[in-house]
Short mmCIF file of N, CA and C in Angstrom, two decimals:
data_model
loop_
_atom_site.label_atom_id
_atom_site.label_comp_id
_atom_site.label_asym_id
_atom_site.label_seq_id
_atom_site.Cartn_x
_atom_site.Cartn_y
_atom_site.Cartn_z
N MET A 1 21.22 18.29 16.59
CA MET A 1 21.16 19.49 15.26
C MET A 1 20.19 20.49 15.34
N ALA A 2 20.04 21.59 15.00
CA ALA A 2 19.28 23.13 15.53
C ALA A 2 18.36 22.73 14.04
N GLN A 3 16.88 23.21 14.12
CA GLN A 3 16.23 23.18 13.20
C GLN A 3 15.39 24.70 13.50
N LEU A 4 14.93 25.21 12.34
CA LEU A 4 14.19 26.25 11.67
C LEU A 4 12.66 25.72 11.23
N ILE A 5 11.61 25.80 12.69
CA ILE A 5 10.97 25.48 12.07
C ILE A 5 9.49 27.12 11.58
N GLN A 6 8.97 26.88 10.21
CA GLN A 6 8.27 27.79 10.17
C GLN A 6 7.40 27.80 10.24
N LEU A 7 5.97 28.82 10.76
CA LEU A 7 4.68 28.45 11.22
C LEU A 7 4.06 30.21 10.51
N ILE A 8 2.50 29.01 10.18
CA ILE A 8 1.76 29.95 9.51
C ILE A 8 0.29 29.91 10.62
N ASP A 9 0.03 31.02 10.79
CA ASP A 9 -1.13 31.17 11.78
C ASP A 9 -0.61 30.22 13.51
N ASP A 10 0.20 29.67 13.85
CA ASP A 10 0.67 29.40 14.64
C ASP A 10 0.69 27.67 14.38
N VAL A 11 0.83 27.52 13.22
CA VAL A 11 0.52 25.96 12.58
C VAL A 11 2.25 25.78 12.53
N VAL A 12 2.79 24.45 12.18
CA VAL A 12 4.18 24.29 11.30
C VAL A 12 3.71 24.17 10.37
N ALA A 13 4.46 25.01 9.51
CA ALA A 13 3.90 24.12 8.21
C ALA A 13 5.53 23.49 7.08
N ASN A 14 6.47 23.94 8.21
CA ASN A 14 8.14 23.25 7.40
C ASN A 14 8.53 23.23 8.59
N LYS A 15 9.93 22.54 8.25
CA LYS A 15 10.78 22.18 9.52
C LYS A 15 12.15 22.17 8.34
N PHE A 16 13.02 22.58 8.85
CA PHE A 16 14.62 22.90 8.31
C PHE A 16 15.68 22.57 9.12
N ASP A 17 16.56 21.54 9.21
CA ASP A 17 17.75 21.34 9.72
C ASP A 17 18.57 22.64 9.43
N VAL A 18 19.47 23.30 10.32
CA VAL A 18 19.99 23.72 10.03
C VAL A 18 21.47 23.53 10.24
N PRO A 19 22.37 22.93 9.13
CA PRO A 19 23.68 22.83 9.12
C PRO A 19 24.74 23.32 9.74
N GLN A 20 26.18 22.79 10.17
CA GLN A 20 27.54 23.17 10.20
C GLN A 20 27.56 24.56 9.30
N GLY A 21 27.93 25.61 9.08
CA GLY A 21 28.09 26.54 8.31
C GLY A 21 26.88 27.19 7.58
N SER A 22 26.49 27.87 6.96
CA SER A 22 25.70 29.08 6.98
C SER A 22 24.31 27.97 6.13
N LEU A 23 22.97 28.75 6.45
CA LEU A 23 21.90 28.50 5.79
C LEU A 23 21.43 30.23 5.36
N HIS A 24 21.12 30.35 4.33
CA HIS A 24 20.53 31.39 3.98
C HIS A 24 19.18 31.14 3.39
N LEU A 25 18.13 32.64 3.70
CA LEU A 25 16.79 32.22 3.60
C LEU A 25 16.77 33.97 2.75
N GLY A 26 15.71 33.89 2.18
CA GLY A 26 15.61 34.58 0.64
C GLY A 26 14.23 34.26 0.01
N ARG A 27 13.94 35.44 -0.85
CA ARG A 27 13.25 35.02 -2.69
C ARG A 27 14.06 34.39 -3.60
N HIS A 28 15.51 34.53 -2.93
CA HIS A 28 16.00 34.29 -4.94
C HIS A 28 16.12 32.49 -5.12
N PRO A 29 15.80 32.22 -6.07
CA PRO A 29 15.92 30.97 -6.14
C PRO A 29 17.34 29.68 -5.22
N GLY A 30 17.95 30.62 -5.47
CA GLY A 30 19.32 30.00 -5.17
C GLY A 30 19.95 29.89 -3.03
N SER A 31 18.46 30.77 -2.92
CA SER A 31 18.25 30.39 -1.46
C SER A 31 18.13 29.13 -0.64
N ASP A 32 18.64 29.04 0.07
CA ASP A 32 18.50 27.41 1.14
C ASP A 32 17.13 27.38 1.52
N ILE A 33 16.35 28.08 1.78
CA ILE A 33 14.99 28.62 2.22
C ILE A 33 14.84 30.15 1.22
N GLN A 34 14.05 29.57 0.38
CA GLN A 34 13.27 30.30 -0.63
C GLN A 34 11.61 30.63 0.01
N LEU A 35 11.53 31.83 0.32
CA LEU A 35 10.39 32.66 0.70
C LEU A 35 9.48 33.20 -0.62
N ASP A 36 8.52 32.90 -0.54
CA ASP A 36 7.93 33.63 -2.10
C ASP A 36 7.00 34.63 -1.90
N ASP A 37 7.56 35.15 -0.47
CA ASP A 37 6.68 36.67 -0.67
C ASP A 37 7.36 38.17 -0.78
N GLY A 38 6.62 38.76 -1.50
CA GLY A 38 7.34 39.89 -1.87
C GLY A 38 8.03 40.97 -1.00
N ALA A 39 8.02 41.03 0.23
CA ALA A 39 8.35 41.64 1.10
C ALA A 39 9.91 41.12 1.78
N VAL A 40 10.28 39.83 1.23
CA VAL A 40 11.30 38.85 1.50
C VAL A 40 12.29 39.66 0.45
N SER A 41 13.05 39.85 0.81
CA SER A 41 14.58 40.52 -0.12
C SER A 41 15.19 39.41 -0.90
N ALA A 42 16.01 39.31 -1.51
CA ALA A 42 16.62 38.18 -2.66
C ALA A 42 17.35 37.51 -2.05
N ARG A 43 18.40 38.45 -1.09
CA ARG A 43 19.35 37.71 -0.19
C ARG A 43 18.78 38.19 1.20
N HIS A 44 17.90 37.65 2.06
CA HIS A 44 17.11 38.61 3.20
C HIS A 44 18.16 38.38 4.65
N ALA A 45 18.43 37.05 4.62
CA ALA A 45 19.07 36.56 6.13
C ALA A 45 20.07 35.24 5.82
N ARG A 46 20.64 34.96 7.26
CA ARG A 46 21.30 33.72 7.00
C ARG A 46 21.56 33.35 8.30
N ILE A 47 21.98 32.15 8.31
CA ILE A 47 22.20 31.32 9.88
C ILE A 47 23.58 30.78 9.40
N ILE A 48 24.23 31.29 10.71
CA ILE A 48 25.65 31.04 10.67
C ILE A 48 25.62 29.31 12.16
N ALA A 49 26.43 28.92 11.49
CA ALA A 49 26.05 27.82 12.93
C ALA A 49 27.67 27.42 13.18
N GLU A 50 28.37 27.95 14.62
CA GLU A 50 29.91 27.98 14.53
C GLU A 50 30.24 26.69 16.17
N THR A 51 31.03 26.59 16.21
CA THR A 51 31.25 25.54 16.68
C THR A 51 31.56 26.55 18.29
N ASN A 52 31.32 25.61 19.51
CA ASN A 52 31.12 26.77 20.83
C ASN A 52 32.29 26.31 21.14
N ALA A 53 33.35 27.54 21.51
CA ALA A 53 34.67 27.79 22.42
C ALA A 53 34.84 27.02 23.48
N ASP A 54 34.00 26.71 24.18
CA ASP A 54 34.17 26.08 25.55
C ASP A 54 34.04 24.12 25.06
N PHE A 55 32.83 24.01 24.68
CA PHE A 55 32.12 22.63 24.31
C PHE A 55 32.13 22.83 23.40
N PRO A 56 33.56 21.88 22.06
CA PRO A 56 33.31 21.77 21.08
C PRO A 56 32.59 21.18 20.14
N GLN A 57 31.21 19.93 20.90
CA GLN A 57 30.82 19.04 20.61
C GLN A 57 29.39 19.96 20.37
N PHE A 58 29.49 21.42 20.55
CA PHE A 58 28.30 21.98 20.68
C PHE A 58 28.40 22.96 19.63
N ARG A 59 27.13 23.28 18.75
CA ARG A 59 27.12 24.44 18.38
C ARG A 59 26.26 25.68 18.70
N GLU A 60 26.66 27.12 18.65
CA GLU A 60 26.09 28.04 18.41
C GLU A 60 25.44 28.87 17.54
N TYR A 61 24.59 29.31 17.43
CA TYR A 61 23.80 29.80 15.86
C TYR A 61 23.74 31.31 16.12
N TYR A 62 24.28 31.70 15.14
CA TYR A 62 23.65 33.19 14.95
C TYR A 62 22.65 33.66 13.64
N LEU A 63 21.69 34.38 13.68
CA LEU A 63 21.27 35.00 12.55
C LEU A 63 22.06 36.19 12.26
N GLU A 64 22.14 36.62 10.54
CA GLU A 64 22.58 37.93 10.53
C GLU A 64 21.92 38.46 9.07
N ASP A 65 21.30 39.90 9.40
CA ASP A 65 20.11 40.26 8.43
C ASP A 65 21.72 40.48 7.29
N LEU A 66 21.22 40.19 5.89
CA LEU A 66 21.59 41.04 5.25
C LEU A 66 21.65 42.40 4.22
N HIS A 67 21.15 43.13 5.20
CA HIS A 67 20.67 44.58 4.71
C HIS A 67 19.38 44.65 3.99
N SER A 68 18.41 44.02 4.42
CA SER A 68 16.98 43.78 3.72
C SER A 68 15.95 44.78 3.86
N THR A 69 15.53 44.62 2.92
CA THR A 69 14.32 46.27 2.60
C THR A 69 13.40 46.06 4.21
N ASN A 70 12.73 45.15 4.15
CA ASN A 70 11.90 44.89 5.52
C ASN A 70 11.78 44.58 6.93
N GLY A 71 13.38 44.20 6.86
CA GLY A 71 14.03 43.98 8.26
C GLY A 71 13.78 41.87 9.04
N THR A 72 14.70 41.88 9.78
CA THR A 72 14.95 40.82 10.52
C THR A 72 14.29 40.72 11.93
N PHE A 73 13.88 39.93 12.66
CA PHE A 73 13.39 40.37 13.84
C PHE A 73 13.71 39.14 15.24
N VAL A 74 14.11 38.87 15.85
CA VAL A 74 14.24 38.13 16.87
C VAL A 74 13.52 38.71 18.09
N ASN A 75 12.42 37.93 18.15
CA ASN A 75 11.61 37.78 19.40
C ASN A 75 10.98 39.52 19.49
N GLY A 76 10.86 39.96 18.36
CA GLY A 76 9.91 40.98 17.77
C GLY A 76 10.48 42.14 17.93
N GLN A 77 12.34 41.86 18.38
CA GLN A 77 12.97 42.85 17.93
C GLN A 77 13.77 42.83 16.68
N LYS A 78 13.93 44.47 15.82
CA LYS A 78 14.44 44.41 14.79
C LYS A 78 16.18 44.17 15.06
N ILE A 79 16.78 43.57 14.17
CA ILE A 79 18.65 43.38 14.46
C ILE A 79 18.80 44.06 12.93
N SER A 80 20.30 44.31 13.47
CA SER A 80 21.00 45.15 12.45
C SER A 80 22.38 43.94 12.45
N GLY A 81 23.38 43.49 11.82
CA GLY A 81 24.06 42.95 11.53
C GLY A 81 23.50 41.36 12.45
N ARG A 82 24.96 40.74 12.89
CA ARG A 82 24.22 39.81 13.14
C ARG A 82 23.97 39.60 15.10
N ARG A 83 23.37 38.48 15.50
CA ARG A 83 22.63 38.37 16.88
C ARG A 83 22.71 37.12 16.80
N ARG A 84 23.10 36.27 18.27
CA ARG A 84 22.58 35.16 18.90
C ARG A 84 21.58 34.05 19.03
N LEU A 85 21.17 33.34 18.60
CA LEU A 85 20.16 32.70 18.52
C LEU A 85 20.38 31.48 19.68
N HIS A 86 18.81 31.37 20.14
CA HIS A 86 18.94 30.32 21.45
C HIS A 86 17.28 29.62 21.52
N HIS A 87 17.72 28.42 22.03
CA HIS A 87 16.16 27.31 22.07
C HIS A 87 14.94 28.61 22.51
N ASN A 88 13.96 27.79 21.35
CA ASN A 88 12.72 28.86 21.58
C ASN A 88 12.67 29.93 21.16
N ASP A 89 13.49 30.82 21.02
CA ASP A 89 13.23 32.43 19.62
C ASP A 89 12.81 32.17 18.94
N THR A 90 12.11 33.03 18.60
CA THR A 90 10.63 34.24 17.55
C THR A 90 11.49 34.41 16.45
N LEU A 91 11.54 33.83 15.45
CA LEU A 91 11.99 35.12 14.27
C LEU A 91 11.07 35.29 13.02
N ARG A 92 11.38 36.47 12.70
CA ARG A 92 10.50 36.66 11.51
C ARG A 92 11.19 37.49 10.36
N ILE A 93 11.19 37.03 9.15
CA ILE A 93 11.44 37.24 8.03
C ILE A 93 10.69 37.89 7.36
N ALA A 94 10.54 39.78 7.10
CA ALA A 94 9.42 40.34 6.87
C ALA A 94 8.75 39.67 7.16
N TRP A 95 7.28 39.02 6.67
CA TRP A 95 6.37 38.40 7.24
C TRP A 95 6.09 37.49 7.76
N ASN A 96 7.28 36.24 7.49
CA ASN A 96 7.33 34.74 8.19
C ASN A 96 7.56 35.00 9.29
N GLU A 97 7.23 33.66 9.74
CA GLU A 97 7.02 33.72 11.31
C GLU A 97 8.25 32.55 11.39
N PHE A 98 9.00 31.79 12.24
CA PHE A 98 9.87 31.02 12.58
C PHE A 98 10.10 30.92 14.26
N LYS A 99 10.35 30.00 14.37
CA LYS A 99 10.89 29.07 15.83
C LYS A 99 12.27 28.31 15.28
N PHE A 100 12.67 29.03 16.23
CA PHE A 100 14.51 28.15 16.25
C PHE A 100 14.15 27.69 17.67
N VAL A 101 14.58 25.79 17.20
CA VAL A 101 14.64 24.79 18.24
C VAL A 101 16.24 24.40 18.53
N ASP A 102 16.74 24.33 19.51
CA ASP A 102 18.35 24.04 19.33
C ASP A 102 18.26 22.82 20.47
N HIS A 103 18.03 21.96 20.59
CA HIS A 103 17.83 20.89 22.02
C HIS A 103 18.93 20.44 22.55
N GLU A 104 19.90 20.30 22.04
CA GLU A 104 21.17 20.18 22.28
C GLU A 104 21.84 21.61 23.49
N GLU A 105 21.34 23.24 23.08
CA GLU A 105 21.61 24.22 24.10
C GLU A 105 20.55 24.08 24.77
N GLN A 106 19.69 23.90 25.05
CA GLN A 106 18.75 23.32 26.21
C GLN A 106 19.42 22.38 27.01
N ASN A 107 19.71 21.18 26.91
CA ASN A 107 20.49 19.94 27.63
C ASN A 107 21.77 20.78 28.13
N LEU A 108 22.64 21.96 27.31
CA LEU A 108 23.65 22.28 27.76
C LEU A 108 23.26 23.50 29.20
N ASP A 109 22.12 23.94 28.81
CA ASP A 109 21.47 25.38 29.86
C ASP A 109 21.52 24.26 31.52
N ARG A 110 20.50 23.05 31.27
CA ARG A 110 20.61 22.29 32.18
C ARG A 110 22.07 21.74 33.44
N THR A 111 22.69 21.48 32.04
CA THR A 111 24.17 20.90 32.87
C THR A 111 24.98 22.36 33.41
N VAL A 112 24.73 23.22 32.65
CA VAL A 112 25.68 24.15 33.41
C VAL A 112 25.11 24.83 34.74
N HIS A 113 23.75 24.91 34.78
CA HIS A 113 22.74 25.00 36.13
C HIS A 113 23.43 23.78 37.77
N MET A 114 23.36 23.17 36.47
CA MET A 114 23.39 21.91 37.77
C MET A 114 25.28 21.78 38.66
N LEU A 115 25.73 22.80 37.15
CA LEU A 115 27.33 22.79 38.30
C LEU A 115 27.47 23.69 38.81
N ALA A 116 26.78 24.68 38.38
CA ALA A 116 27.04 26.37 39.25
C ALA A 116 26.34 25.69 40.56
N ASP A 117 24.56 24.83 40.84
CA ASP A 117 24.53 24.76 41.81
C ASP A 117 25.30 23.62 43.17
N GLN A 118 26.57 23.47 42.49
CA GLN A 118 27.20 22.68 43.28
C GLN A 118 28.43 23.34 44.25
#
């Protein structure tokens, strides 16, 4: 299972598991990850987990900006709409920093490289 790791000054503050389905981030109290920050929209963004079409035992993860005011960023680039996440991507929700960790994708990438070398 993938995790979203919240960083404060490059120190781990919180870890959140990313389940199948979706995980909502925002200021609203009903958010799965509530961010108490005035720069965060009430319903700021969500992470969507979907089954990989080629390897059903693995998941693919996407970050979707929900028309936030102060933006959603992946690896320093502002996104609009939906963007695929990869192991070790950095995310920023307004001014809140996260790291996306997916050890299953990391292992799948190694397998693909091994198969390509044969």
